[in-house]
XYZ file of C-alpha atoms in Angstrom:
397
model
C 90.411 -32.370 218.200
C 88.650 -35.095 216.614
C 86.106 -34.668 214.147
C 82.917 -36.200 215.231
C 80.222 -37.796 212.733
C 76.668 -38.281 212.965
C 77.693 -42.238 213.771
C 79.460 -40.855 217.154
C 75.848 -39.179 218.269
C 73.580 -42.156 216.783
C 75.338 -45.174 217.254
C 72.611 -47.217 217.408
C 70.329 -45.773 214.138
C 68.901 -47.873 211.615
C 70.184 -46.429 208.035
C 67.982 -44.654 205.677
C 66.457 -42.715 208.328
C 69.053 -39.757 208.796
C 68.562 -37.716 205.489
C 66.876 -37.923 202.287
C 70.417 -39.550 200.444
C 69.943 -42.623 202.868
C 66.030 -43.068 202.069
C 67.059 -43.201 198.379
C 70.039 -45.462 198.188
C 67.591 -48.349 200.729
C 65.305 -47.701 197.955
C 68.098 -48.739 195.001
C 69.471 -51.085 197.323
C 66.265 -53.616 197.038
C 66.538 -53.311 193.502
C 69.646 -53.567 191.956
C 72.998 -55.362 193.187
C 75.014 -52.398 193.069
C 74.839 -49.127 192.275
C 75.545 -44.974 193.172
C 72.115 -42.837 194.399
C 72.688 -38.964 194.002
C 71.752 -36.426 196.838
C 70.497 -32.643 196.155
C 72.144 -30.058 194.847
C 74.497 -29.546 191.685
C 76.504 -30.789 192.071
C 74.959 -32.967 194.794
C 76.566 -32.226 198.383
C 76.717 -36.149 199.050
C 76.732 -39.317 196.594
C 76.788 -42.961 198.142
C 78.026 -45.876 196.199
C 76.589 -49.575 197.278
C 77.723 -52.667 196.281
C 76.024 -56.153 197.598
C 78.506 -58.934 198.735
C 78.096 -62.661 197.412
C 80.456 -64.442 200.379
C 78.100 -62.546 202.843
C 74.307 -61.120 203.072
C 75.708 -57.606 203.932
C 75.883 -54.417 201.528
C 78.520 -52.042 201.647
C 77.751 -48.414 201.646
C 79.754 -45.546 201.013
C 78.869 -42.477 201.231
C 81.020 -39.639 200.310
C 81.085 -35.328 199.425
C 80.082 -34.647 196.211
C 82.410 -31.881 195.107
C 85.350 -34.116 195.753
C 83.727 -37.197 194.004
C 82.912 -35.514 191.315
C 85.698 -33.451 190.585
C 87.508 -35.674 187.776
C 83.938 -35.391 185.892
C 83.443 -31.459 186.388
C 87.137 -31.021 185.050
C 86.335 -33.187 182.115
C 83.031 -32.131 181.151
C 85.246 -27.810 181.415
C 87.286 -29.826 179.209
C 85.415 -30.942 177.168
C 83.216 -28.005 176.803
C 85.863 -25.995 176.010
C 87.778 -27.922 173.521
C 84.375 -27.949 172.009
C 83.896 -24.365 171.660
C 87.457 -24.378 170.380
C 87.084 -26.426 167.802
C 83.539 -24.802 166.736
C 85.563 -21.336 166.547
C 88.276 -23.087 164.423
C 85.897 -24.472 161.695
C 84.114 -21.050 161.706
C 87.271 -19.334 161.028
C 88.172 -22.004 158.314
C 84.575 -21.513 157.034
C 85.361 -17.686 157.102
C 88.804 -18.139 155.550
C 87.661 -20.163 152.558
C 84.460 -18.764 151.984
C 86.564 -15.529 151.264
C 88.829 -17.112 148.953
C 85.648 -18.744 147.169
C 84.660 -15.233 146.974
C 87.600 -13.106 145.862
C 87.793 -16.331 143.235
C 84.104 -15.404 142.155
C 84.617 -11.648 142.022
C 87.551 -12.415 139.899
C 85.122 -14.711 137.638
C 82.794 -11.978 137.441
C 85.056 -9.393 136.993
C 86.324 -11.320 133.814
C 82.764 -12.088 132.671
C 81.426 -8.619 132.596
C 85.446 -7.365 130.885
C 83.994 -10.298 128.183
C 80.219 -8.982 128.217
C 82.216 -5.457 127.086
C 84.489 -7.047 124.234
C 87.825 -6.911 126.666
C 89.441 -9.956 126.594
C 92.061 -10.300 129.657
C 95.100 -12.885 130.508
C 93.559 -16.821 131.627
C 92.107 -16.601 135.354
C 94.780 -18.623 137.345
C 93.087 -22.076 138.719
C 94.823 -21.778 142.349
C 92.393 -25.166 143.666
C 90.734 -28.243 142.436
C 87.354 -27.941 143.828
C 84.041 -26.579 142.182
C 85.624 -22.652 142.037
C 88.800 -24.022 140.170
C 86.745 -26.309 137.887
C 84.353 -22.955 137.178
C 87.873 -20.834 136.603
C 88.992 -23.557 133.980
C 85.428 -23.645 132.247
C 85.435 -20.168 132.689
C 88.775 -19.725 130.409
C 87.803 -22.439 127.834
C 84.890 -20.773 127.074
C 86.819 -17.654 126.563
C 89.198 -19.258 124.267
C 86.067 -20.674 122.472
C 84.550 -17.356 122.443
C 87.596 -15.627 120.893
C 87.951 -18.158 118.890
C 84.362 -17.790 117.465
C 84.772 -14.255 117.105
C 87.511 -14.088 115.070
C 85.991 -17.010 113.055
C 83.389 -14.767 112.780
C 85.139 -11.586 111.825
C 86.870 -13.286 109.257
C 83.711 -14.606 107.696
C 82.037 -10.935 107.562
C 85.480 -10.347 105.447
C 84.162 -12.888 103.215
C 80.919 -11.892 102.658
C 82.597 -8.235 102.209
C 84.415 -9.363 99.553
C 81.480 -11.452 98.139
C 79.378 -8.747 98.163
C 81.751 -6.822 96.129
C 82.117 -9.640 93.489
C 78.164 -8.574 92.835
C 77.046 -6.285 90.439
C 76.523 -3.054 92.295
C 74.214 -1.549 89.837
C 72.041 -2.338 86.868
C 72.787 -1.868 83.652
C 71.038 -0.311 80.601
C 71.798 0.397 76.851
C 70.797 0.268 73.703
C 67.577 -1.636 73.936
C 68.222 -3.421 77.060
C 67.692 -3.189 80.377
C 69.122 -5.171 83.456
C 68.594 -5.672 87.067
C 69.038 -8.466 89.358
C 69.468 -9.239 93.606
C 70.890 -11.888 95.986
C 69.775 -12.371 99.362
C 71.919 -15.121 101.247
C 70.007 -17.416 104.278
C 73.927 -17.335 105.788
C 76.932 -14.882 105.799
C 78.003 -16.007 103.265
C 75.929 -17.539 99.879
C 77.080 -20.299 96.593
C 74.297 -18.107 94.362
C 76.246 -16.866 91.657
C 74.977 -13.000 89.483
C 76.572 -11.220 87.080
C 76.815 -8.820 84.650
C 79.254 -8.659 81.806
C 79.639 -5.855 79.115
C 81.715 -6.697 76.058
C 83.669 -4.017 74.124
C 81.160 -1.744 72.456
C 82.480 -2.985 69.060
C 81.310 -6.471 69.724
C 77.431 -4.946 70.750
C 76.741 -7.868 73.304
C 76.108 -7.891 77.046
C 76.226 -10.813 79.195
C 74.106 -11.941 82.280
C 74.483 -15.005 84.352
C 73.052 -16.681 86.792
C 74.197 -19.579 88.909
C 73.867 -21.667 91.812
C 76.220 -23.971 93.999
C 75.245 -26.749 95.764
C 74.840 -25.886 99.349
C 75.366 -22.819 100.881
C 78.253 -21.020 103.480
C 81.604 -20.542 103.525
C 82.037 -23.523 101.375
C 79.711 -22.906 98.726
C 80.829 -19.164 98.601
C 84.418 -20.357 97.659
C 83.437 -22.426 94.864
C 81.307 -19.764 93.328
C 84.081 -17.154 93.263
C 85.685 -19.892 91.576
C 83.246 -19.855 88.912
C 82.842 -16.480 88.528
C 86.532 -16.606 88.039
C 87.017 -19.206 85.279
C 83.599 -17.393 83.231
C 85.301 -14.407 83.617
C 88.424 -15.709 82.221
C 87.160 -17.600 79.800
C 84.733 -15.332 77.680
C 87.498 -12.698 77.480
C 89.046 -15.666 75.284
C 87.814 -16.499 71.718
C 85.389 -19.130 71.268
C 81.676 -20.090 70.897
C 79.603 -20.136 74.124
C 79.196 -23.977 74.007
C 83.146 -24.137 74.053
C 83.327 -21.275 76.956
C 81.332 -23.620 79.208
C 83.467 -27.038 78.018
C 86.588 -24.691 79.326
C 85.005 -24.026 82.355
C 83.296 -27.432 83.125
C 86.766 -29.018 82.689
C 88.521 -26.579 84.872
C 85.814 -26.863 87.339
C 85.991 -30.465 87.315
C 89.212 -30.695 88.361
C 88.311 -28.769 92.098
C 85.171 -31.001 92.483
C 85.679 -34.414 91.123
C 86.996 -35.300 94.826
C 84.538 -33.173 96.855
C 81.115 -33.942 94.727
C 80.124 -30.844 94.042
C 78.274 -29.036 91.255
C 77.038 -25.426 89.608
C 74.643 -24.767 87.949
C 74.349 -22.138 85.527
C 72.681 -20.105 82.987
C 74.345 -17.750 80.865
C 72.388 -15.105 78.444
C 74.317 -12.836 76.216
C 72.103 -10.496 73.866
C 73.513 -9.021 70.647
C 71.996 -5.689 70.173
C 73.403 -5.481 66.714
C 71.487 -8.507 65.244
C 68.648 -8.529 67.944
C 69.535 -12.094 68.753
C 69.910 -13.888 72.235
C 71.996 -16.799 72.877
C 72.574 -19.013 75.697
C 73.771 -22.027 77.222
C 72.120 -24.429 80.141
C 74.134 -25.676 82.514
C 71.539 -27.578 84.389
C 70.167 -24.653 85.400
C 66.337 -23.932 85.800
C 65.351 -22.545 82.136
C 64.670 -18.526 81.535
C 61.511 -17.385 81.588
C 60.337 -15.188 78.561
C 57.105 -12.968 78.951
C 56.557 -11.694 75.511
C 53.610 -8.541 76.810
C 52.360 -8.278 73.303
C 50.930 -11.459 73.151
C 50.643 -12.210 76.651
C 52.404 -15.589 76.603
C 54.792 -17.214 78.126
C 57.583 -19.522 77.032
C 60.858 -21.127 78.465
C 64.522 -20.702 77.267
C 65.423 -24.494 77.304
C 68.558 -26.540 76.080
C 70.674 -28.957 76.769
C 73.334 -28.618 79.437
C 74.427 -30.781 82.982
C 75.642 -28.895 85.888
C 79.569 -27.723 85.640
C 81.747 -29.901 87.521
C 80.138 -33.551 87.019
C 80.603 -35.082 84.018
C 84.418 -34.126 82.159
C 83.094 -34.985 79.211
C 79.950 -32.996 79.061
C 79.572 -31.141 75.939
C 77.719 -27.812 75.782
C 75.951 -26.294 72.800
C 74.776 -22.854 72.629
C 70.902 -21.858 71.989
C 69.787 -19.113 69.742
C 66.689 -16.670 68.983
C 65.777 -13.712 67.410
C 63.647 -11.652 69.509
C 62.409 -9.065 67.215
C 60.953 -5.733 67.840
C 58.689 -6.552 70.127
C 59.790 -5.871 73.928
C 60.306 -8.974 75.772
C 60.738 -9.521 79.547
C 63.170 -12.526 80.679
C 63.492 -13.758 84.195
C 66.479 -15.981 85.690
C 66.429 -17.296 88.946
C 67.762 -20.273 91.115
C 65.460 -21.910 93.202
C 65.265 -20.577 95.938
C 62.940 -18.086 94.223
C 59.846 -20.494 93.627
C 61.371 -22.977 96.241
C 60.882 -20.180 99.075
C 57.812 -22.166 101.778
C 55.776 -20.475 104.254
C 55.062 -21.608 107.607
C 52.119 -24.316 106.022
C 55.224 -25.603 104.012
C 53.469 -24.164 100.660
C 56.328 -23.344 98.125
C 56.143 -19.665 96.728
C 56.056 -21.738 92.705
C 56.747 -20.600 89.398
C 53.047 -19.020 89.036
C 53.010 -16.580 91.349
C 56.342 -15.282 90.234
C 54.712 -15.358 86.875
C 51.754 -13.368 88.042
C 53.845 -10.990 88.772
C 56.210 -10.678 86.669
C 53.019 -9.916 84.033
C 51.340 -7.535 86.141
C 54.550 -5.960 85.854
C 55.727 -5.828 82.361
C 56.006 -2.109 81.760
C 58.529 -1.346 84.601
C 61.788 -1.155 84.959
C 63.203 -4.061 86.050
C 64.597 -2.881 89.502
C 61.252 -2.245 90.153
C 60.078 -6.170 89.163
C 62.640 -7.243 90.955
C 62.403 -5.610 93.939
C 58.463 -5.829 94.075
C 59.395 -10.200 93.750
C 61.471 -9.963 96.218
C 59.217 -8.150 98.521
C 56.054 -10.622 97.699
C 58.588 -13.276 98.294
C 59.498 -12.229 102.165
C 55.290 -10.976 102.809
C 54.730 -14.743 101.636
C 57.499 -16.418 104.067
C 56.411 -13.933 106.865
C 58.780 -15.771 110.153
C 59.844 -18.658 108.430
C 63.925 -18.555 108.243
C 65.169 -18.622 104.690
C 66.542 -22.168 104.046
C 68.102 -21.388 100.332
C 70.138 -18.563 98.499
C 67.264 -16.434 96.451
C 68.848 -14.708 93.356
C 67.074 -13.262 90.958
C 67.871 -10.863 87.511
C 65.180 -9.457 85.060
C 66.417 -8.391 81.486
C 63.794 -6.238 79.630
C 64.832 -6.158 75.893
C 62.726 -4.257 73.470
């Protein structure tokens, strides 16, 4: 049979009086040209679609079911729901899959870092990517390589000061009416302040001390006083006045500095216990004191003399005194002694090491120099050492 509508029962009805849908598309009708009006329910169990003719004053009206309208739209909006959903599950599982490389990568990093922290040094991290975690990875190895690097740079300059160490007097020395004791202390590894202590064959009854100082300080300067110590060495094994020992030595010098600019300077003090004289020669050096404790004076051992390794022609000439009976106390020191500042920027000065040195005069001379050197650091307190401090004390007497 034949389906009937509610047009069959109600032929004669007036439209947008049979249901709620009607009501509402008379209502969009007045207002717009065209247009589609909803009914309830979701989706809605009717939808009507009007559109107003311009070749006559009439309005078509069509009203249809909703699921069947609608269906294109539901399938679309599954659609795109789902590929949605899909795609927020793929980027989490690409978020889960790289965050777990980025942090394998990182455990790696840190694995190596706390192998490094522990002094194990391991094969270069691979850099698998280009992003931040392979940029850390290659900073990561460079500063490894640095590191190393710096280490063994390191390693090889506590070698040096090993050795350096060893080229200083280990002990005093003391004989017949003499008595000797000196110290270094370095502001680096490694130092250009020069000590020594050098005994003659008992036949020739002299003993040697000197005292120098490079320009600079480090590595560098430490080479060129090894050098020194060297060619003194050398040389007063040789025959030949003092004032032609340090020609020998300036010109030797000279020909390892004339390109770099750099000096020594030195003071060298030899006593003769047989004829109770001393002798020495200035090499621009700062002069010897000599504390005479019987008179309570002061004096300087002066001279003539330019630093080794400036002027080729330079000639030295060696000093002389006879000291007498009397016991005398003689201090040489490079400047870093009275040069020493506190944190006001005061300088430690030639009077205070004086003042002690007097207060001092009837002990040994470890014990002056150690007691200077203590008064030295109490006076610098925190302030880091910015020169080589060497000091030796000769008691004579």
């Amino acid at each position: 049979g034949l389906e009937l509508g509610l047009e069959d029962f109600y032929p004669m009805r007036a439209f947008g009086t049979m249901s709620v849908l009607e009501s509402d598309t008379v209502l969009a009708m007045q207002n717009n040209l065209s247009g589609t009006v909803f009914g309830p329910g979701k989706p809605p169990e009717e939808i009507s679609g009007f559109y107003r003719l311009s070749e006559a004053p009439w309005t078509m009206v069509i009203i249809a079911p909703g699921d069947k309208v609608l269906i294109p739209m539901i399938q679309f909006r599954r659609f795109y729901f789902l590929s949605f959903a899909g795609c927020i599950l793929l980027v989490l599982v690409f978020i889960r899959m790289t965050m777990n490389r980025v942090t394998i990568d990182i455990k790696k990093i840190s694995v190596a870092a706390d192998d490094l922290a522990n002094g194990k040094f391991g094969d270069p991290l691979e850099v698998a990517t280009r992003d931040e975690v392979g940029e850390l990875t290659g900073n990561f190895n460079k500063m490894t390589r640095q590191l190393r690097h710096r280490l063994e740079l390191k390693e090889a300059i506590n070698i040096a000061r090993e050795v350096q160490q060893n080229l200083l007097p280990r002990e005093g020395y003391s004989g017949d009416r003499i008595e000797i004791s000196g110290f270094s202390i370095y502001c680096d590894e490694t130092g250009g302040d020069y000590f020594d202590i050098l005994q003659f064959p008992e036949s020739d009854g002299k003993v040697g001390v000197v005292v120098g100082d490079v320009v600079g300080h480090g590595v560098g300067a430490a080479l060129l006083m090894t050098t020194v110590r060297a060619l003194v060495r050398s040389r007063l094994s040789q025959p030949g006045g003092l004032g032609q020992v340090m020609n020998d030595v300036n010109r030797l010098l000279y020909q390892d500095t004339v390109k770099s600019g750099s000096f020594v300077t030195l003071f060298y003090l030899e006593y003769d216990q047989f004829k109770s004289v001393l002798r020495w020669v200035r090499a621009g050096h700062d002069p010897a004191i000599i504390y005479a404790p019987a008179e309570d004076s002061f004096s300087e051992l002066k001279g003539k003399g330019m630093a080794l390794g400036v002027d080729l022609d330079w000639r030295y000439e060696c000093n002389e005194i006879s000291i007498g009976e009397e016991t005398k106390l003689i201090l040489i020191g490079s400047d870093g002694v009275w040069e020493v500042e506190n944190g006001s920027g005061e300088q430690f000065g030639k009077e205070r090491v004086k003042e002690i040195f007097a207060a001092q005069n009837g002990s040994h001379p470890d014990i002056i120099v150690k007691n200077i050197i203590g008064k030295i650091a109490a006076f610098r307190g925190d302030t880091p050492q910015a020169d080589d401090i060497t000091l030796a004390v000769i008691k004579v007497g």
